[in-house]
Amino acid sequence: MKYMKNPILFLLCLCSFLSIQAQNNNHNNRPKLVVGIVIDQMRYDYLTRFTERYGEGGFKRMMREGFNCQNNHFNYIPTKTGPGHASIFTGTTPKYHGIIGNDWFDKKRGKNVNCVQDDTVTPIGTDSKDGKKSPIRMLNTTFADENRLFTQMKGKTIGISLKHRGAILPAGHTANAAYWFDYDHDGTGNWITSSFYMDGLPQWVKDFNESGVAESYFKTWNTLYDIQTYVESGPDLNTFERIFKGKETATFPYDLKALKEDNGGFKIIAESPFGNSLTTDFAIKAIDTEALGADFVTDVLTISYSSTDKVGHDFGPNSVEVEDTYLRLDLELERLFTALDEKVGKGEYMVFLTSDHAAPNVPSYLASKRIPAGLFDEKAMRKELNDFLLQKYNQSNLILSRVNNQLFLDHQKIQESGLNLETIKNDVANKLLTYELIDKVFVTSAINHFEGPNGYLETLLRNGHNQKRSGDILFVYEPAVFKDTPWNRTGTDHHSGLNYDTHVPLLFFGKGIANGSTLQRTNITDIAPTISALLNISFPNGAIGNPLEFVFEVTQD
């Protein structure tokens, strides 16, 4: 009644009410939580090859209720874990975000560096150097960063992965936390972080580390179902798989407790499907204790399942071990989605799922089926090239490093010796073309621009080439050729721009997402702009991809 006597007060209250309603409506259009899932080394055909054996609550639920982009590819080279995670969440390629490999040659330091190495931070939860990590080397923002900025830092971001780069790069620069598993070099088996994010582990993480959950996975890994039913894979006993120390053959079962001492302790958990189970355990705990998705300010959770990559590298795409790992991962996804339904609410969260790269069969297996393939000795190549340059120019060790199919020359020595850099580049390139198994060679210009014609392969190389960080010479193998190392003679590897490395799943599911599928080509760099458009926030600052409008649910006015 008093409002009617005071029209000005009434109008002010009405405007305030309408403003609050508008804000609530705006928030209600956004998911409370965005979950970005990366399955490390997942080929697209793992969705189709194993589909009859998946349950209804994991991969199939995403495809049944969400949107399936069936022709999704990486649009740069090299297809590695670090660049993959950075590109998915920034919406751009190594050319701009600067993560040109898992490791690369740092021209200023004169040595190789890891993509998330940061010697200025201190490990939290461990004394291991694996705790000295941050996103400092990534040059662009992620959509999670943009969400934090848009919400005035109210929306949380947490990144989780067994691998440090799988946790750190997706979460971006403004993350509240990124946690990874201390498993390498006989690690502690704790979830750890660095001082980039915090001064000490939260109590819930300490409690989780002390709970014995990680230790509980030192158990026997046998097939989930009768091994005779694994008809989508090759025979369990073959010569194309890595054999764990302490076993005579790469065959089921695997007694992880008995094998742990000879295989890096907690590392063997990461190299089994139980590493994915541990990741789900920790992710669900984070959702609960960090109250992710508990209000109408959108939070972001990034989860990278790393054990698929470990198992893939050890055993290869045609192995029973890989098939069993994906059948078990399907159950982990169902467990995660059930937790999200209960804790955030059905229809209140949104999930996308993709991979950081795919993988081919190992060259020895392909060769056994008469498919062209091979192994190339890069170590011997570098020595031969340095000997060639020594003989021609009387200067030793002009090639400082070979990494990611790139060669880095000693610019300082070349300049001080009065030699011509471009001439040396061309000499090396011409010599490289004489090698069997090398298909193409490209040199960079004087100011380290990528040189080459405008073709499909050249575009991918250009997108992966960072002017300041990449090498002087780039070479490309023939299809199905790996660098010859002891670990590449079995299992698999990845790095190329060929379909076996670039074609990965892309599934969207949850609030705001339509039901359907497309064979239209999509690029990995389209994901971040799509999520940004869904949230009505700024695109990541270097994004080059386009929002995929067809994945959005059409709302009726």
GROMACS .gro file of C-alpha atoms in nm, residues 82 85-86 89-90 96-101 104 114-122 130-142 144-145 157 159 163-180 193-198 302 469 541:
model
   65
   82GLY     CA    1   5.010  -3.099  -2.482
   85HIS     CA    2   4.466  -3.016  -2.469
   86ALA     CA    3   4.570  -2.655  -2.531
   89PHE     CA    4   4.025  -2.536  -2.470
   90THR     CA    5   4.173  -2.225  -2.638
   96TYR     CA    6   4.914  -1.898  -3.167
   97HIS     CA    7   4.892  -2.067  -2.826
   98GLY     CA    8   5.257  -2.172  -2.841
   99ILE     CA    9   5.227  -2.528  -2.709
  100ILE     CA   10   5.406  -2.682  -3.005
  101GLY     CA   11   5.469  -3.021  -2.845
  104TRP     CA   12   6.043  -2.861  -2.744
  114ASN     CA   13   5.834  -2.944  -2.103
  115CYS     CA   14   5.515  -2.769  -2.215
  116VAL     CA   15   5.405  -2.698  -1.855
  117GLN     CA   16   5.747  -2.666  -1.693
  118ASP     CA   17   5.775  -2.368  -1.457
  119ASP     CA   18   6.086  -2.346  -1.241
  120THR     CA   19   5.949  -2.042  -1.057
  121VAL     CA   20   5.681  -2.241  -0.871
  122THR     CA   21   5.714  -2.493  -0.590
  130ASP     CA   22   5.667  -3.302  -1.141
  131GLY     CA   23   5.511  -3.046  -0.907
  132LYS     CA   24   5.702  -2.759  -1.070
  133LYS     CA   25   5.435  -2.703  -1.332
  134SER     CA   26   5.196  -2.427  -1.447
  135PRO     CA   27   5.026  -2.297  -1.765
  136ILE     CA   28   5.280  -2.016  -1.803
  137ARG     CA   29   5.400  -2.134  -2.146
  138MET     CA   30   5.049  -2.126  -2.297
  139LEU     CA   31   5.000  -1.786  -2.459
  140ASN     CA   32   4.620  -1.770  -2.494
  141THR     CA   33   4.316  -1.789  -2.269
  142THR     CA   34   4.087  -2.090  -2.247
  144ALA     CA   35   3.739  -2.146  -1.868
  145ASP     CA   36   3.948  -1.829  -1.830
  157THR     CA   37   3.748  -2.377  -1.259
  159GLY     CA   38   4.130  -2.925  -1.382
  163LYS     CA   39   4.902  -3.615  -1.637
  164HIS     CA   40   5.011  -3.268  -1.534
  165ARG     CA   41   4.961  -3.124  -1.883
  166GLY     CA   42   4.616  -3.284  -1.903
  167ALA     CA   43   4.511  -3.103  -1.584
  168ILE     CA   44   4.689  -2.770  -1.629
  169LEU     CA   45   4.638  -2.661  -1.990
  170PRO     CA   46   4.257  -2.712  -2.009
  171ALA     CA   47   4.195  -2.525  -1.683
  172GLY     CA   48   4.384  -2.220  -1.809
  173HIS     CA   49   4.558  -1.934  -1.632
  174THR     CA   50   4.288  -1.831  -1.385
  175ALA     CA   51   4.192  -2.174  -1.252
  176ASN     CA   52   4.116  -2.216  -0.885
  177ALA     CA   53   4.307  -2.543  -0.899
  178ALA     CA   54   4.461  -2.807  -1.121
  179TYR     CA   55   4.543  -3.147  -0.973
  180TRP     CA   56   4.751  -3.427  -1.119
  193THR     CA   57   4.948  -2.930  -0.754
  194SER     CA   58   5.186  -2.633  -0.755
  195SER     CA   59   5.220  -2.295  -0.585
  196PHE     CA   60   5.086  -2.136  -0.904
  197TYR     CA   61   4.741  -2.225  -0.767
  198MET     CA   62   4.772  -2.240  -0.387
  302THR     CA   63   3.798  -3.033  -1.692
  469ARG     CA   64   5.940  -2.157  -3.082
  541ASN     CA   65   4.140  -1.438  -2.701
   0.00000   0.00000   0.00000
